[in-house]
Short mmCIF file of C-alpha atoms in Angstrom, two decimals:
data_model
loop_
_atom_site.label_atom_id
_atom_site.label_comp_id
_atom_site.label_asym_id
_atom_site.label_seq_id
_atom_site.Cartn_x
_atom_site.Cartn_y
_atom_site.Cartn_z
CA UNK A 1 273.16 195.71 223.44
CA UNK A 2 276.15 194.07 222.15
CA UNK A 3 274.58 190.85 223.01
CA UNK A 4 271.75 191.46 220.79
CA UNK A 5 274.02 192.40 217.97
CA UNK A 6 275.81 189.22 218.76
CA UNK A 7 272.55 187.16 218.63
CA UNK A 8 271.70 189.03 215.44
CA UNK A 9 274.98 188.08 213.79
CA UNK A 10 274.48 184.47 214.70
CA UNK A 11 271.05 184.58 213.24
CA UNK A 12 272.48 186.04 210.27
CA UNK A 13 275.21 183.63 210.07
CA UNK A 14 272.81 180.69 210.52
CA UNK A 15 270.63 181.91 207.61
CA UNK A 16 273.74 182.10 205.20
CA UNK A 17 274.36 178.42 206.29
CA UNK A 18 271.05 177.25 205.30
CA UNK A 19 271.17 179.00 201.90
CA UNK A 20 274.59 177.47 201.26
CA UNK A 21 273.34 174.03 201.93
CA UNK A 22 270.05 174.61 199.87
CA UNK A 23 272.49 175.50 197.07
CA UNK A 24 274.45 172.53 197.52
CA UNK A 25 271.52 170.24 197.26
CA UNK A 26 270.37 171.83 194.08
CA UNK A 27 273.64 171.41 192.36
CA UNK A 28 273.83 167.89 193.36
CA UNK A 29 270.23 167.00 192.09
CA UNK A 30 270.93 169.08 188.97
CA UNK A 31 274.00 166.78 188.09
CA UNK A 32 272.02 163.54 188.71
CA UNK A 33 269.19 165.04 186.57
CA UNK A 34 271.79 165.82 183.43
CA UNK A 35 273.58 162.48 183.82
CA UNK A 36 270.22 160.65 183.58
CA UNK A 37 268.98 162.52 180.80
CA UNK A 38 272.20 161.87 178.93
CA UNK A 39 271.92 158.12 179.58
CA UNK A 40 268.30 158.11 178.32
CA UNK A 41 269.16 160.04 175.18
CA UNK A 42 272.01 157.57 174.71
CA UNK A 43 269.65 154.67 174.81
CA UNK A 44 267.12 156.01 172.57
CA UNK A 45 269.89 156.94 169.94
CA UNK A 46 271.32 153.55 169.95
CA UNK A 47 268.05 152.14 169.28
CA UNK A 48 266.90 154.32 166.52
CA UNK A 49 270.41 153.71 164.74
CA UNK A 50 269.93 150.33 164.98
CA UNK A 51 266.20 150.48 163.27
CA UNK A 52 267.87 152.71 160.53
CA UNK A 53 270.62 150.00 159.92
CA UNK A 54 268.00 147.45 159.70
CA UNK A 55 266.08 149.47 157.35
CA UNK A 56 269.04 150.01 155.11
CA UNK A 57 269.95 146.45 155.38
CA UNK A 58 266.51 145.58 154.03
CA UNK A 59 266.64 148.07 151.25
CA UNK A 60 270.13 147.05 150.14
CA UNK A 61 268.96 143.51 150.40
CA UNK A 62 266.11 144.13 147.66
CA UNK A 63 268.26 146.18 145.67
CA UNK A 64 271.18 143.53 145.65
CA UNK A 65 271.61 141.43 142.49
CA UNK A 66 269.68 138.22 142.49
CA UNK A 67 271.33 134.94 142.26
CA UNK A 68 271.27 132.77 139.32
CA UNK A 69 268.76 130.54 140.59
CA UNK A 70 266.63 133.38 141.71
CA UNK A 71 266.47 134.93 138.32
CA UNK A 72 265.61 131.14 136.96
CA UNK A 73 262.66 131.08 139.36
CA UNK A 74 261.55 134.33 138.19
CA UNK A 75 261.67 133.70 134.38
CA UNK A 76 259.96 130.52 135.34
CA UNK A 77 257.05 132.40 136.85
CA UNK A 78 256.37 134.16 133.60
CA UNK A 79 254.71 131.18 131.62
CA UNK A 80 252.77 130.40 134.63
CA UNK A 81 251.52 133.84 135.02
CA UNK A 82 250.46 133.81 131.45
CA UNK A 83 248.53 130.64 131.62
CA UNK A 84 246.85 132.32 134.65
CA UNK A 85 246.02 135.31 132.91
CA UNK A 86 244.64 133.50 129.98
CA UNK A 87 242.75 131.00 132.32
CA UNK A 88 241.26 134.16 133.75
CA UNK A 89 240.14 135.58 130.69
CA UNK A 90 238.44 132.45 129.55
CA UNK A 91 236.51 132.21 132.92
CA UNK A 92 235.49 135.73 132.38
CA UNK A 93 234.52 135.06 128.78
CA UNK A 94 232.37 132.31 129.95
CA UNK A 95 230.70 133.97 132.92
CA UNK A 96 229.76 136.70 130.15
CA UNK A 97 228.07 134.35 128.05
CA UNK A 98 226.24 132.91 130.83
CA UNK A 99 225.21 136.22 132.23
CA UNK A 100 223.83 137.05 128.73
CA UNK A 101 222.13 133.80 128.50
CA UNK A 102 220.42 134.63 131.99
CA UNK A 103 219.32 137.95 130.89
CA UNK A 104 217.97 136.72 127.71
CA UNK A 105 215.79 134.07 129.44
CA UNK A 106 214.18 136.53 131.83
CA UNK A 107 211.55 137.23 128.98
CA UNK A 108 208.27 135.77 129.89
CA UNK A 109 207.33 132.41 128.27
CA UNK A 110 204.59 129.94 128.70
CA UNK A 111 205.21 127.18 131.32
CA UNK A 112 203.28 124.17 129.95
CA UNK A 113 204.93 121.45 131.38
CA UNK A 114 208.25 121.74 129.47
CA UNK A 115 211.62 121.72 131.06
CA UNK A 116 212.73 124.61 133.14
CA UNK A 117 216.08 126.41 133.04
CA UNK A 118 217.76 125.94 136.27
CA UNK A 119 219.21 129.26 136.52
CA UNK A 120 216.16 131.27 135.76
CA UNK A 121 213.32 128.82 136.43
CA UNK A 122 211.95 129.90 132.82
CA UNK A 123 210.63 127.74 130.31
CA UNK A 124 213.60 125.92 128.36
CA UNK A 125 213.53 124.87 124.78
CA UNK A 126 215.46 122.02 122.98
CA UNK A 127 215.90 123.83 119.58
CA UNK A 128 215.02 127.26 117.90
CA UNK A 129 214.64 126.85 114.14
CA UNK A 130 214.91 130.14 112.13
CA UNK A 131 213.80 129.67 108.39
CA UNK A 132 215.48 132.37 106.49
CA UNK A 133 212.84 133.78 104.09
CA UNK A 134 212.37 137.04 101.79
CA UNK A 135 209.25 139.18 101.02
CA UNK A 136 209.00 137.55 97.37
CA UNK A 137 209.28 133.85 98.69
CA UNK A 138 205.37 133.22 99.65
CA UNK A 139 205.36 130.20 97.68
CA UNK A 140 208.33 128.77 99.21
CA UNK A 141 206.83 129.17 102.42
CA UNK A 142 203.71 127.58 101.69
CA UNK A 143 205.58 124.54 100.42
CA UNK A 144 207.30 124.11 103.81
CA UNK A 145 204.01 124.66 105.63
CA UNK A 146 202.55 121.71 103.54
CA UNK A 147 205.42 119.48 104.16
CA UNK A 148 207.73 119.33 107.10
CA UNK A 149 206.89 122.41 109.03
CA UNK A 150 203.74 121.46 111.20
CA UNK A 151 200.97 123.89 111.50
CA UNK A 152 198.15 124.98 113.75
CA UNK A 153 197.75 122.57 116.80
CA UNK A 154 200.71 120.11 115.67
CA UNK A 155 202.97 123.07 115.93
CA UNK A 156 201.71 124.28 119.10
CA UNK A 157 202.12 120.40 120.43
CA UNK A 158 205.70 120.47 119.00
CA UNK A 159 206.68 123.38 121.09
CA UNK A 160 204.92 122.35 124.35
CA UNK A 161 205.94 118.48 124.29
CA UNK A 162 209.20 118.72 122.31
CA UNK A 163 210.50 122.10 122.95
CA UNK A 164 211.15 122.74 119.41
CA UNK A 165 210.15 126.31 118.03
CA UNK A 166 209.97 127.06 114.28
CA UNK A 167 209.70 130.30 112.79
CA UNK A 168 210.09 131.93 109.48
CA UNK A 169 212.66 134.82 109.87
CA UNK A 170 212.32 138.06 107.99
CA UNK A 171 213.13 141.90 108.74
CA UNK A 172 211.33 144.71 107.28
CA UNK A 173 211.58 146.74 104.00
CA UNK A 174 213.44 150.01 103.46
CA UNK A 175 210.06 151.88 103.70
CA UNK A 176 208.92 150.28 107.00
CA UNK A 177 205.15 149.83 106.93
CA UNK A 178 204.88 149.77 103.13
CA UNK A 179 203.17 147.12 101.20
CA UNK A 180 205.60 144.32 101.54
CA UNK A 181 205.51 144.54 105.18
CA UNK A 182 201.78 144.78 105.18
CA UNK A 183 201.73 141.67 103.33
CA UNK A 184 203.76 139.71 105.78
CA UNK A 185 201.64 141.15 108.66
CA UNK A 186 198.61 139.60 107.02
CA UNK A 187 200.38 136.37 106.57
CA UNK A 188 201.48 136.19 110.03
CA UNK A 189 197.91 137.07 111.19
CA UNK A 190 196.80 133.84 109.22
CA UNK A 191 199.58 131.51 110.16
CA UNK A 192 201.17 133.09 113.30
CA UNK A 193 204.62 131.59 112.17
CA UNK A 194 206.97 134.43 111.66
CA UNK A 195 209.70 135.91 113.73
CA UNK A 196 210.20 139.69 112.75
CA UNK A 197 213.64 141.47 113.16
CA UNK A 198 214.75 144.80 113.48
CA UNK A 199 216.79 144.49 110.16
CA UNK A 200 216.45 145.85 106.56
CA UNK A 201 216.04 143.05 104.09
CA UNK A 202 218.76 142.68 101.25
CA UNK A 203 220.53 139.94 99.83
CA UNK A 204 223.83 141.72 100.67
CA UNK A 205 222.89 142.01 104.36
CA UNK A 206 222.54 138.25 104.81
CA UNK A 207 225.49 138.28 107.35
CA UNK A 208 223.92 141.26 109.55
CA UNK A 209 220.35 139.19 109.31
CA UNK A 210 222.02 136.06 110.67
CA UNK A 211 223.39 137.85 113.25
CA UNK A 212 220.08 139.68 114.16
CA UNK A 213 218.41 136.23 114.28
CA UNK A 214 220.60 134.79 116.81
CA UNK A 215 220.42 137.83 118.93
CA UNK A 216 216.67 138.13 118.73
CA UNK A 217 215.92 134.29 119.12
CA UNK A 218 218.30 134.18 122.35
CA UNK A 219 216.27 137.24 123.67
CA UNK A 220 212.85 135.37 122.95
CA UNK A 221 213.72 131.67 123.98
CA UNK A 222 216.13 130.01 126.42
CA UNK A 223 217.21 127.05 124.19
CA UNK A 224 219.88 124.39 123.85
CA UNK A 225 220.32 125.28 120.17
CA UNK A 226 219.60 127.98 117.70
CA UNK A 227 219.53 126.77 113.91
CA UNK A 228 219.48 128.84 110.85
CA UNK A 229 217.88 127.14 107.71
CA UNK A 230 216.87 128.34 104.21
CA UNK A 231 213.46 128.33 102.94
CA UNK A 232 214.37 126.07 99.81
CA UNK A 233 215.96 123.12 102.21
CA UNK A 234 214.01 120.13 103.09
CA UNK A 235 214.37 119.40 106.87
CA UNK A 236 213.59 115.97 108.92
CA UNK A 237 212.93 117.61 112.25
CA UNK A 238 213.52 114.27 114.42
CA UNK A 239 216.68 113.38 112.68
CA UNK A 240 217.97 116.84 113.19
CA UNK A 241 216.90 116.79 116.78
CA UNK A 242 218.89 113.31 117.24
CA UNK A 243 221.97 114.82 115.61
CA UNK A 244 222.10 117.82 117.87
CA UNK A 245 221.10 115.60 121.14
CA UNK A 246 224.33 113.69 120.76
CA UNK A 247 226.42 116.74 121.22
CA UNK A 248 224.81 118.23 124.50
CA UNK A 249 228.10 117.61 126.34
CA UNK A 250 229.83 120.32 124.01
CA UNK A 251 228.85 123.75 125.62
CA UNK A 252 230.19 125.46 122.50
CA UNK A 253 229.21 123.35 119.69
CA UNK A 254 229.12 124.49 115.77
CA UNK A 255 227.37 121.86 113.86
CA UNK A 256 226.76 121.87 110.00
CA UNK A 257 228.58 120.40 106.86
CA UNK A 258 231.90 121.88 107.03
CA UNK A 259 233.59 123.02 103.76
CA UNK A 260 236.55 125.00 102.49
CA UNK A 261 235.44 127.01 99.33
CA UNK A 262 237.71 129.27 97.36
CA UNK A 263 237.86 132.88 98.02
CA UNK A 264 236.51 134.60 94.92
CA UNK A 265 238.41 137.73 93.99
CA UNK A 266 237.17 138.53 90.59
CA UNK A 267 234.38 141.24 90.52
CA UNK A 268 231.15 140.50 89.00
CA UNK A 269 230.84 136.74 89.93
CA UNK A 270 228.60 135.10 92.35
CA UNK A 271 229.95 134.99 96.16
CA UNK A 272 232.60 137.69 95.22
CA UNK A 273 234.69 138.55 98.16
CA UNK A 274 235.55 142.17 98.32
CA UNK A 275 238.14 141.64 101.28
CA UNK A 276 239.91 138.71 99.31
CA UNK A 277 243.21 140.34 100.31
CA UNK A 278 242.78 139.34 103.96
CA UNK A 279 242.85 135.84 103.14
CA UNK A 280 246.46 135.59 101.75
CA UNK A 281 247.54 135.08 98.29
CA UNK A 282 245.05 134.81 95.19
CA UNK A 283 243.66 131.49 94.79
CA UNK A 284 243.56 130.91 98.68
CA UNK A 285 240.71 129.08 100.36
CA UNK A 286 238.53 130.06 103.33
CA UNK A 287 238.90 128.64 106.83
CA UNK A 288 236.78 125.68 107.55
CA UNK A 289 233.13 126.92 108.19
CA UNK A 290 229.42 125.21 107.73
CA UNK A 291 227.67 125.43 104.55
CA UNK A 292 224.89 128.32 104.81
CA UNK A 293 221.89 126.00 103.80
CA UNK A 294 221.54 124.81 107.39
CA UNK A 295 223.91 125.27 110.69
CA UNK A 296 223.35 125.05 114.27
CA UNK A 297 225.10 126.58 117.18
CA UNK A 298 224.92 126.09 120.92
CA UNK A 299 223.42 128.46 123.49
CA UNK A 300 226.94 129.58 124.47
CA UNK A 301 227.80 130.59 120.91
CA UNK A 302 224.49 132.38 120.61
CA UNK A 303 225.50 134.20 123.81
CA UNK A 304 228.81 135.08 122.28
CA UNK A 305 227.29 136.58 119.19
CA UNK A 306 224.76 138.53 121.34
CA UNK A 307 227.53 140.00 123.61
CA UNK A 308 229.91 141.04 120.90
CA UNK A 309 227.53 141.95 118.26
CA UNK A 310 228.52 145.32 117.57
CA UNK A 311 232.15 144.43 116.97
CA UNK A 312 231.73 141.24 114.84
CA UNK A 313 232.99 141.68 111.50
CA UNK A 314 230.51 140.88 108.57
CA UNK A 315 232.14 139.69 105.15
CA UNK A 316 230.16 139.33 101.67
CA UNK A 317 228.80 135.71 102.73
CA UNK A 318 227.23 134.98 105.73
CA UNK A 319 228.38 131.46 106.24
CA UNK A 320 231.77 132.83 106.26
CA UNK A 321 230.91 135.45 108.52
CA UNK A 322 229.41 133.11 111.09
CA UNK A 323 232.76 130.94 110.70
CA UNK A 324 235.06 133.88 111.13
CA UNK A 325 233.14 135.12 114.47
CA UNK A 326 234.12 131.71 116.03
CA UNK A 327 237.93 131.78 115.15
CA UNK A 328 239.93 131.86 118.14
CA UNK A 329 237.32 130.66 120.27
CA UNK A 330 237.35 127.17 122.09
CA UNK A 331 234.73 125.94 119.82
CA UNK A 332 234.02 122.28 118.71
CA UNK A 333 233.20 122.00 114.94
CA UNK A 334 230.96 119.22 114.05
CA UNK A 335 230.87 118.15 110.49
CA UNK A 336 227.75 116.00 109.85
CA UNK A 337 226.98 115.15 106.24
CA UNK A 338 223.43 114.21 107.08
CA UNK A 339 222.84 117.85 107.17
CA UNK A 340 223.73 118.46 103.37
CA UNK A 341 222.34 115.48 101.51
CA UNK A 342 221.31 115.96 97.84
CA UNK A 343 217.70 115.51 96.76
CA UNK A 344 216.67 112.20 95.30
CA UNK A 345 218.00 109.79 94.48
CA UNK A 346 220.68 110.52 97.08
CA UNK A 347 218.32 111.29 100.09
CA UNK A 348 216.11 108.52 98.79
CA UNK A 349 218.75 105.64 98.84
CA UNK A 350 219.79 106.87 102.22
CA UNK A 351 216.62 106.76 103.64
CA UNK A 352 215.83 103.37 102.21
CA UNK A 353 219.04 102.18 103.74
CA UNK A 354 217.95 103.39 107.37
CA UNK A 355 220.25 106.34 107.24
CA UNK A 356 217.85 109.06 106.97
CA UNK A 357 218.99 112.73 106.06
CA UNK A 358 218.29 115.57 108.41
CA UNK A 359 218.59 118.17 105.44
CA UNK A 360 218.17 117.74 101.74
CA UNK A 361 219.15 120.13 98.71
CA UNK A 362 220.73 120.48 95.51
CA UNK A 363 224.29 122.02 95.61
CA UNK A 364 223.90 123.30 92.04
CA UNK A 365 221.20 125.76 93.21
CA UNK A 366 222.41 126.16 96.74
CA UNK A 367 219.07 124.79 97.71
CA UNK A 368 216.19 122.89 96.25
CA UNK A 369 216.00 123.87 92.72
CA UNK A 370 212.55 125.16 92.04
CA UNK A 371 211.82 124.38 95.32
CA UNK A 372 208.25 125.80 95.82
CA UNK A 373 207.24 123.02 93.11
CA UNK A 374 209.57 120.19 94.01
CA UNK A 375 209.36 120.29 98.03
CA UNK A 376 206.38 118.01 98.06
CA UNK A 377 208.18 115.31 95.84
CA UNK A 378 211.18 115.66 98.02
CA UNK A 379 209.21 115.25 101.33
CA UNK A 380 207.18 112.12 100.02
CA UNK A 381 210.73 110.36 98.79
CA UNK A 382 213.10 111.60 101.44
CA UNK A 383 210.91 112.48 104.66
CA UNK A 384 210.78 110.62 107.90
CA UNK A 385 207.72 108.98 108.98
CA UNK A 386 205.13 111.30 110.14
CA UNK A 387 205.22 109.71 113.59
CA UNK A 388 208.96 110.22 113.98
CA UNK A 389 209.07 113.51 115.70
CA UNK A 390 206.39 112.55 118.29
CA UNK A 391 208.10 109.23 119.05
CA UNK A 392 211.68 110.95 119.52
CA UNK A 393 213.18 111.41 122.74
CA UNK A 394 215.89 114.09 122.83
#
C-alpha cells in the first residue's frame, strides 16, 4: 500500500514539474512578444515623427519670408497676368460676336449661286444698305427709285449676282396698324423694298432706330457690311462697294466721313445735347465719329451691337451714339471723303476728273436740299455709269 502511495506521490510530483515547465515557457514567450511589440511600436513612432517633421518643414518653408529675388519675380508676374486676362477677355468678346453672327446667319435665305458663309453654309451677301426713311417721305423714296436704287428685276439681279441688298427702313406708328402703317403696307406690296422694324417712329428716336436696324439686318442677312444712309442722299453703289472691298482685311471696320462737331449745351437749338456735361467743359467737341448721312460697319461690329443692344447708351444724336458704342473697342476708323461729297458742282467736277463720289449731299441741309425735286439732276450730273455696278467686281 505504501508502495502505491509512493507511486501516487511520485505521480503527483511529476505533474507539478510539468506545470512548472509550462509556466516557464509561457513567461519566456510573453517576454519575447512584449519586446517585439515594443520594437515595432518604436519603429512606427519614429517614422511618424519623421513625417510630421517633414510636414512642418514644408509648412514653415511656405510661410517663410521670400527672398528679394522671389518678391521681384512675383511682382513681375502681375503685368503678365493682367495681359493674359485682357487677351482672354478680347478672345471671349470675339467669340461672342462670331456666335451672334452664326446665330443670325441661321435664318433661311435664297441660295441662287451667290457665295456661301463658311461657318453656316447659308447665303453670304456683300453689303446690306438700309435707307432711313419716314412716313412723310414718299416723294423722297420715289426719287431714289427713279435714280440710283434699282427696281424690279434689276434689284433681284443685284442681290443674286452682286450680293447687295437695298431696303427702305421704317418702323411703325404710335398707333400700330393705323393709317400711316397701312399706307406703308400698300407701298411695300407695290415695290417690295421695305424692311420693317419693331420700333416706334420719331425724330428723337433715331439712335434707337439705328440700333434696331443693325440688329434686324444682321438677323435677316449674313453680310460683310451693313450701311445706313438717309433718304435724301445720292449714292453711287459701285463706288461705295469698291471702297468697302478695300477694307475687307479689317474685321472691325467703321467707315464714313469722320468729324468732331461741337457739343451743343444750349436748349432749343438743333442737335442740342442734353447730356452735354458728360463731354467735359462747356464748348468741348465730341469724340471722332462718322457723319450720319452715310456710314458703314463690318459684320463684327453689327454683331457687337446685337449682343449688347440692351446696354448701349443712346445720346440725342444717332451718329454720336454709334461712335460712342465703339469707344474702347479695337475698331478701325476709316475716314473717306468720297462718302460726303457736296452736290454739283463739287461731285460733278470730281466725276469728270475720274474721282467719282460714293455719296453726295448738301451740308447746309444735312442732305440734298429739296431732294425730292433735285435728286434726278444730281444723279444725271454726279451719277456713275449705268453699267458700273454690273461690271464691278468686289
